[in-house]
XYZ file of C-alpha atoms in Angstrom:
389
model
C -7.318 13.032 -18.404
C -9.710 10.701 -16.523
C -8.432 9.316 -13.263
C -7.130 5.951 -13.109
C -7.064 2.872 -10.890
C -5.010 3.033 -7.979
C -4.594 -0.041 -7.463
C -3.953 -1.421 -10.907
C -1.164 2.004 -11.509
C 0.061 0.449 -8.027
C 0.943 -2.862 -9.517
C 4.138 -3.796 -11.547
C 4.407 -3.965 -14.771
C 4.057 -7.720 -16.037
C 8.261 -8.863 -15.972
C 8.970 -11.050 -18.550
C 8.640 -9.136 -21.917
C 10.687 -6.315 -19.784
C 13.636 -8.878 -19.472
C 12.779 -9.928 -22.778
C 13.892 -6.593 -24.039
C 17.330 -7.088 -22.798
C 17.812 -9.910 -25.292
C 17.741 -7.505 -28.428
C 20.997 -6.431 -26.981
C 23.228 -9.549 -27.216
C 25.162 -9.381 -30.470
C 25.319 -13.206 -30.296
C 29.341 -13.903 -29.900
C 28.602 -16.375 -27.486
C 26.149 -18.674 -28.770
C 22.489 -19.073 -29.629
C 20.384 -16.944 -27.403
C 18.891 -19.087 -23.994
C 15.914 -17.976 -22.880
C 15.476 -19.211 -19.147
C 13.121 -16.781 -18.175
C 9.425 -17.919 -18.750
C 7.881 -21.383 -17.717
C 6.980 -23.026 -21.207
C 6.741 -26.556 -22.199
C 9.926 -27.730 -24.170
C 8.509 -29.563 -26.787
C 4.887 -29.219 -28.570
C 1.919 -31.528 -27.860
C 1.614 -34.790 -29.415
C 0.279 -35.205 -32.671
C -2.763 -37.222 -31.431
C -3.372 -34.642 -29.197
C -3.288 -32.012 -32.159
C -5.464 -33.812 -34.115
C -7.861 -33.630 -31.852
C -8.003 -30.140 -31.099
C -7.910 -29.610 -34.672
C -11.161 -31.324 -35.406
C -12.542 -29.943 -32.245
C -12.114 -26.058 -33.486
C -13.923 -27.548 -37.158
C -17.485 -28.578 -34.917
C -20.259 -25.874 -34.557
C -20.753 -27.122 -31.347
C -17.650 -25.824 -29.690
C -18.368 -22.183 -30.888
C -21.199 -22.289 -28.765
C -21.473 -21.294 -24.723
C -20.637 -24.021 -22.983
C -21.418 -24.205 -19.030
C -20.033 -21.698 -16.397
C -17.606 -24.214 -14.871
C -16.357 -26.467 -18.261
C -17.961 -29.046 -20.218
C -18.961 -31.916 -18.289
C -16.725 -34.472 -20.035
C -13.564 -32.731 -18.836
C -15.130 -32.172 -15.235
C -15.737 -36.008 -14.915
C -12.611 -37.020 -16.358
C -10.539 -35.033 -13.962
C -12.491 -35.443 -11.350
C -11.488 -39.066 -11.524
C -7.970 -38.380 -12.093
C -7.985 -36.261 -9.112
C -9.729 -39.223 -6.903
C -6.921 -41.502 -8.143
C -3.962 -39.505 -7.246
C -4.808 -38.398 -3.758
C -6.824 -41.006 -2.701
C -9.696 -38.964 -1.906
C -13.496 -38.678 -3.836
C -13.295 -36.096 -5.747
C -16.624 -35.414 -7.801
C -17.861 -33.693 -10.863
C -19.294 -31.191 -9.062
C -16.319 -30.446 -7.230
C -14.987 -29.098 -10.477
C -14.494 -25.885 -12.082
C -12.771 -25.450 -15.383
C -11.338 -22.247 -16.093
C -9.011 -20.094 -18.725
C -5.868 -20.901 -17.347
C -4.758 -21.092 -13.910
C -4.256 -17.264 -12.973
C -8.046 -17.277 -13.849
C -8.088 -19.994 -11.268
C -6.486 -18.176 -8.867
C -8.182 -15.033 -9.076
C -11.698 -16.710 -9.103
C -10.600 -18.562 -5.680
C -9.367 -15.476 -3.875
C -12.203 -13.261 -4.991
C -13.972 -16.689 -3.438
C -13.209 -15.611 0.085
C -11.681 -12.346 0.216
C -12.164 -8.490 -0.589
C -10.851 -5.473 -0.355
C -8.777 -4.428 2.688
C -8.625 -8.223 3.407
C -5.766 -10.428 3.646
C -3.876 -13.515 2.192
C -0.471 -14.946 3.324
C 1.675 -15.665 0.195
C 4.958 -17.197 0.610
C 7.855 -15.206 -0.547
C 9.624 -15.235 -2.756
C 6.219 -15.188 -4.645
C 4.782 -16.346 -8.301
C 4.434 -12.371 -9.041
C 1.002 -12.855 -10.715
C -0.525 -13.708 -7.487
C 0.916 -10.311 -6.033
C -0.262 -8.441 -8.770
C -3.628 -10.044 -8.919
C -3.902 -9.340 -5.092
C -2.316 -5.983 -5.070
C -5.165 -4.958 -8.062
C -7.910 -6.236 -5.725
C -6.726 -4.043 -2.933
C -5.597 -7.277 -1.180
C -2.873 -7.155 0.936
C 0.152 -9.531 -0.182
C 1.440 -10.430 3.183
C 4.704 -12.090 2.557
C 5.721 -15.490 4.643
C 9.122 -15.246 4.266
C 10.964 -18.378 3.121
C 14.948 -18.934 2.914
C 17.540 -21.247 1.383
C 17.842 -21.775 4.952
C 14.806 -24.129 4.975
C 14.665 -25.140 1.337
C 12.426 -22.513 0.870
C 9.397 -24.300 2.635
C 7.154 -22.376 4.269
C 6.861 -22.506 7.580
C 3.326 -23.418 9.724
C 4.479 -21.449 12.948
C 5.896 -18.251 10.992
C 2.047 -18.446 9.277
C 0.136 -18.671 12.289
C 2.055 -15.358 13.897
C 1.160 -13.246 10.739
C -2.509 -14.177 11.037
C -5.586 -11.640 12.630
C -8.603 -10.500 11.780
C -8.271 -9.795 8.344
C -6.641 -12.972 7.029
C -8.807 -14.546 4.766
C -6.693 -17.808 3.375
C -3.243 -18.942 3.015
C -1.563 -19.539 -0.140
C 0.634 -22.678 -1.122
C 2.483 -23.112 -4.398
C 4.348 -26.357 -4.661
C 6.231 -27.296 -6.618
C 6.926 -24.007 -5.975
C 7.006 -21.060 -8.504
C 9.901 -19.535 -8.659
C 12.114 -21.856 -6.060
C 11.006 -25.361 -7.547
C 11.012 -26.204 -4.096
C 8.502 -29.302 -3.066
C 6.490 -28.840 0.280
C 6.974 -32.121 1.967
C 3.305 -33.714 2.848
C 3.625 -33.367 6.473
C 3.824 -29.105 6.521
C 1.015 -29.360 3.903
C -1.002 -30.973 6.259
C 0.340 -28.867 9.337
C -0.954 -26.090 6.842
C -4.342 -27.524 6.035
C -4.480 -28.023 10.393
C -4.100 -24.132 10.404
C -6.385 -22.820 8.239
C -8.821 -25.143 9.270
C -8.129 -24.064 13.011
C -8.419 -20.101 11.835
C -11.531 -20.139 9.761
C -9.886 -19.663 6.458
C -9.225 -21.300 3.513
C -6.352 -23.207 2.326
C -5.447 -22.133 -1.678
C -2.696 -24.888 -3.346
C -1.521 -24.045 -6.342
C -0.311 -27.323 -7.845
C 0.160 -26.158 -11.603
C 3.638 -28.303 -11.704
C 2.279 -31.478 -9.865
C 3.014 -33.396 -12.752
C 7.038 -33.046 -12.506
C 7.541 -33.935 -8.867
C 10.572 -35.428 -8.068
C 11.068 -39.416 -9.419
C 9.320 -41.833 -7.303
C 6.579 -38.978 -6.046
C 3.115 -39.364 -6.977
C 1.190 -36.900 -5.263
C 2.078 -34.017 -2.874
C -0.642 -34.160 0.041
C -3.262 -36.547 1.509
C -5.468 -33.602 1.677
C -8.453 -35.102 -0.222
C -8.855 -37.909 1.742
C -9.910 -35.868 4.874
C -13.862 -36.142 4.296
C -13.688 -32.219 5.692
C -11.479 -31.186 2.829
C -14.422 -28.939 1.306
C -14.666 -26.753 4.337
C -11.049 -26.018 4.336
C -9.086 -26.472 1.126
C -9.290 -24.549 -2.429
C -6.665 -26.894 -5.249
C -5.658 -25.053 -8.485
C -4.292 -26.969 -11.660
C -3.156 -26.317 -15.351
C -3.171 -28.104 -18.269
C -0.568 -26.051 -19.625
C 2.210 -27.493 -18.233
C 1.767 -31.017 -18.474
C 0.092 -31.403 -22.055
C 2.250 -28.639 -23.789
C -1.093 -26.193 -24.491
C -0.295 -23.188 -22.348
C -1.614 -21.579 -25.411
C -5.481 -22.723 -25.128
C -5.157 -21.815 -21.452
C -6.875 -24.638 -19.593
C -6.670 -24.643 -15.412
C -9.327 -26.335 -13.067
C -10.140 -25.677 -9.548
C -10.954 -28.362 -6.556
C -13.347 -26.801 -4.047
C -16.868 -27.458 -1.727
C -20.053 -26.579 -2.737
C -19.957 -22.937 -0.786
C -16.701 -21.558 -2.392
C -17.371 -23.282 -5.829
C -20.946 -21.710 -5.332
C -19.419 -18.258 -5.238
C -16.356 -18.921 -7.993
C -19.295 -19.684 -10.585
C -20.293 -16.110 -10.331
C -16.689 -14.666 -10.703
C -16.136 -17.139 -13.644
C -19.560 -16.018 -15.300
C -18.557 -12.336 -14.746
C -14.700 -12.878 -16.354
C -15.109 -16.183 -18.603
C -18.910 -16.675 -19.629
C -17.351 -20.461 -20.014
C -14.203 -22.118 -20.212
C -13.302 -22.290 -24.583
C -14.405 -25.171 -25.642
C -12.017 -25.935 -28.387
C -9.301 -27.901 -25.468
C -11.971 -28.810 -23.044
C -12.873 -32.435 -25.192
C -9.313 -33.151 -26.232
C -8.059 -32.939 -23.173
C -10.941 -35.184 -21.846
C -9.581 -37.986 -23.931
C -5.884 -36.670 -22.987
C -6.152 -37.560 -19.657
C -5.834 -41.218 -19.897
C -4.934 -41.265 -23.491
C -1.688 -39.572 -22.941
C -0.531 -40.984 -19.824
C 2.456 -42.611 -21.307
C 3.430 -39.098 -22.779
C 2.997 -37.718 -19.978
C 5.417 -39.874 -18.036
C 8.022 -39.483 -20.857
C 7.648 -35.681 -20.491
C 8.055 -36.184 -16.693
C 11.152 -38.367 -17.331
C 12.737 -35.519 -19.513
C 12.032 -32.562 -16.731
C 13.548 -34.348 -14.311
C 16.704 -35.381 -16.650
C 17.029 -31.458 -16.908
C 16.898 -30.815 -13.339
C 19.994 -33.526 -13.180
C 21.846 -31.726 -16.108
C 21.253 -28.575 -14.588
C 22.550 -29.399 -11.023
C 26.133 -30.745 -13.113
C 26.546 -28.101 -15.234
C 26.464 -25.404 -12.532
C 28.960 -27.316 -10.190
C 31.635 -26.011 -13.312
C 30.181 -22.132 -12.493
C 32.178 -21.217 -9.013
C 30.212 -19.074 -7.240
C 26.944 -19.804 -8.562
C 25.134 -21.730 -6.379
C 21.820 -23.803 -6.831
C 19.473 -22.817 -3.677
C 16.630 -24.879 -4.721
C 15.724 -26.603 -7.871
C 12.254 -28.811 -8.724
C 9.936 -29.067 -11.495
C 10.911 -26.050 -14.194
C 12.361 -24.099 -11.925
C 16.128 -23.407 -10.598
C 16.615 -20.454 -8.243
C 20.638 -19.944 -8.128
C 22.069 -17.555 -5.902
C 24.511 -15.238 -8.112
C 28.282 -14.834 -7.033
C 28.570 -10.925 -7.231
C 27.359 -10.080 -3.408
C 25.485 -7.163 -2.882
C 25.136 -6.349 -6.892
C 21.174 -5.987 -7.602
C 20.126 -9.332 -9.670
C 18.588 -7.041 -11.623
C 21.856 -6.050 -12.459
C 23.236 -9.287 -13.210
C 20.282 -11.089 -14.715
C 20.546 -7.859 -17.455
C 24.606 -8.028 -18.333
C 24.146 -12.058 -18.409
C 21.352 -11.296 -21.482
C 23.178 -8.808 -22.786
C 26.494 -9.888 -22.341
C 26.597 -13.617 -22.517
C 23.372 -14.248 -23.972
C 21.121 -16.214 -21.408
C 17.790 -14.868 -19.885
C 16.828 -15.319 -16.575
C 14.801 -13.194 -14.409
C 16.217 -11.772 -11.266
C 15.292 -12.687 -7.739
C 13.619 -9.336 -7.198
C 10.583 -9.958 -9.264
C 9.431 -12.212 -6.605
C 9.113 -10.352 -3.776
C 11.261 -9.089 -1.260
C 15.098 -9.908 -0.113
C 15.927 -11.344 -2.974
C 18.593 -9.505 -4.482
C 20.901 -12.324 -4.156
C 19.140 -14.715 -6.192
C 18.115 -15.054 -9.741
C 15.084 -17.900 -11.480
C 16.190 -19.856 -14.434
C 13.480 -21.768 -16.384
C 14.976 -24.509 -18.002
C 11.882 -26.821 -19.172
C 12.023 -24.778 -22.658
C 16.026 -25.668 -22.546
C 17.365 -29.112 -24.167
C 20.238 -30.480 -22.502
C 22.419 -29.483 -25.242
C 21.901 -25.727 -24.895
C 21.936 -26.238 -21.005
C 25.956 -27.741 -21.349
C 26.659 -24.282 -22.991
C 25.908 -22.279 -19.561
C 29.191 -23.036 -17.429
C 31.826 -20.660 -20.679
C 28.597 -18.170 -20.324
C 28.241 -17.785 -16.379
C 31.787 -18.343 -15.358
C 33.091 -15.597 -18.373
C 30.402 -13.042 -16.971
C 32.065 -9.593 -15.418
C 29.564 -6.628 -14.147
């Protein structure tokens, strides 16, 4: 037998369709199935928006190569959107479309770091980012985060696990798995840091679209003129246009690490497909009311979330934001791998337990709820309250 890859053997095997498995064990006596346990959009795109995809797959055109970093319609377009938000110019060529935002994220580390290197991820972590770090023989080093602090990172703790090898810092807010959102004056305490250091600043805003009601943006980064020599921003489509499907993310960076990305997005993409890349062009201001609506409807679920577990003694929100709830679980010291398992099996309601996100985090467990209409999410309190390990 030929020898493997260390690193890759090293790395855990992707979570969800594991947990997934434990759903073929519920015999249903409670209810439809509820599965909390992957970050999908609730509804499906807009018909508009499907039209135009449609008769975007039908052109000759879009079965050809298209350019390393996207087509330039979708580059422009977002570009602008991107000026708008933050405040900052933002253009074209600050752009980089890619196949999804893990793509994104992968580029952007290989950007600025290699083997034996190292990047500060906060934990509990988006456990694609450890596994894409742990394959590149990256070290993962955790900056812990706690209920404590709402799960928000902290500058200080940061700056103490930095040396020689640190290479960037990575940010994920709203966060994936806590939902918690990084108030703008830590981001910027952040972008201080790793502007201080010599390294880069990676954001991961994927869920910027759902903060809370009344936020616009997260950061002011972008209007810093410097930004380029400091910060990296990574963004899906997926999330806020319902097409994780055609897997769509962009990345914000200067000329030297966008330089370097285009030769780690020829090597794993060629180009961005083209089928998405023109209707979501037009999507970008031509869906802007649909994308408020969807906005409105997260954040309902976030609301109908926080009242139905007030009925579930013991179970306790920690942190909740965008798709994401992380609830501490009432059984103590029980593994949540434990738990999250009998509540599929037993009572019929995936969620993933706190453990697939790093480290010390038995006590918690990540419930997606985006996916979950308000009328499945009344059905939880009789399903967590009834639940006996």
């Amino acid at each position: 037998m030929f020898a493997l890859n260390p690193d890759v053997v090293d790395t855990g095997t992707p979570p969800i369709p594991a947990a997934r498995a434990w759903m073929t064990r519920y015999d249903g006596a409670h209810g439809a199935p509820i599965d909390l346990s992957q970050a999908a959009p609730g509804s499906a795109p807009p018909q508009p928006l499907l039209d135009r995809l449609a008769a975007a797959a039908g052109r000759p055109d879009t079965a050809r190569y298209g350019p390393i970093l996207g087509d330039d319609a979708l580059r422009s377009r977002y570009a602008a959107e991107v000026s708008t938000l933050y405040g900052g110019r933002i253009a074209a060529d600050d752009i980089a479309i890619t196949a999804g935002c893990n793509l994104a994220f992968l580029a952007a580390v290989l950007s600025v770091a290699r083997a034996g290197d190292a990047v500060l991820l906060p934990s509990p972590w988006y456990f694609n980012h450890q596994m894409t770090l742990n394959m590149l023989g990256i070290e993962a080093r955790p900056l812990a985060c706690d209920a404590a602090s709402g799960f928000v990172p902290d500058p200080a703790a940061a700056e103490a696990l930095i040396d020689a090898r640190t290479r960037a810092i990575v940010l994920v807010t709203p966060n994936n798995p806590t939902g918690a959102i990084y108030p703008e004056g830590v981001i910027a305490r952040f972008a201080a840091l790793a502007r201080a250091r010599g390294i880069a600043l990676v954001i991961d805003e994927t869920y910027r679209d759902f903060l809370g009601t009344g936020a616009n943006r997260a950061h002011g980064l972008f209007t810093d003129p410097a930004w380029r020599d400091t910060v990296i921003q990574l963004y899906s489509f997926s999330k806020a246009y319902a097409v994780p499907g055609h897997r769509v993310g962009a990345i914000t960076a200067g000329p030297a690490a966008l330089g370097q990305i285009l030769k780690v997005l020829d090597s794993f993409q060629i180009c961005p497909a083209r089928t998405a890349q023109g209707a979501l062009a037009w999507a970008i201001e031509g869906l802007s009311d649909w994308r408020a609506a969807t906005r409105a409807t997260i954040n309902a679920r976030i609301q109908a979330f926080q009242a139905v577990l007030q009925a579930c003694p013991g179970w306790t929100i920690s942190s909740i934001g965008a798709y994401f709830a992380y609830v501490r679980h009432p059984f103590g010291d029980e593994r949540a791998e434990r738990v999250a398992e009998a509540l599929a099996t037993g009572r019929g309601v995936l969620g993933l337990p706190g453990s697939y996100f790093g480290p010390a985090q038995e006590g918690h467990l990540r419930f997606a709820f985006a996916n979950a209409d308000e009328a499945a999410i009344a059905t939880l309190p009789a399903r967590l309250k009834e639940l006996r390990l």
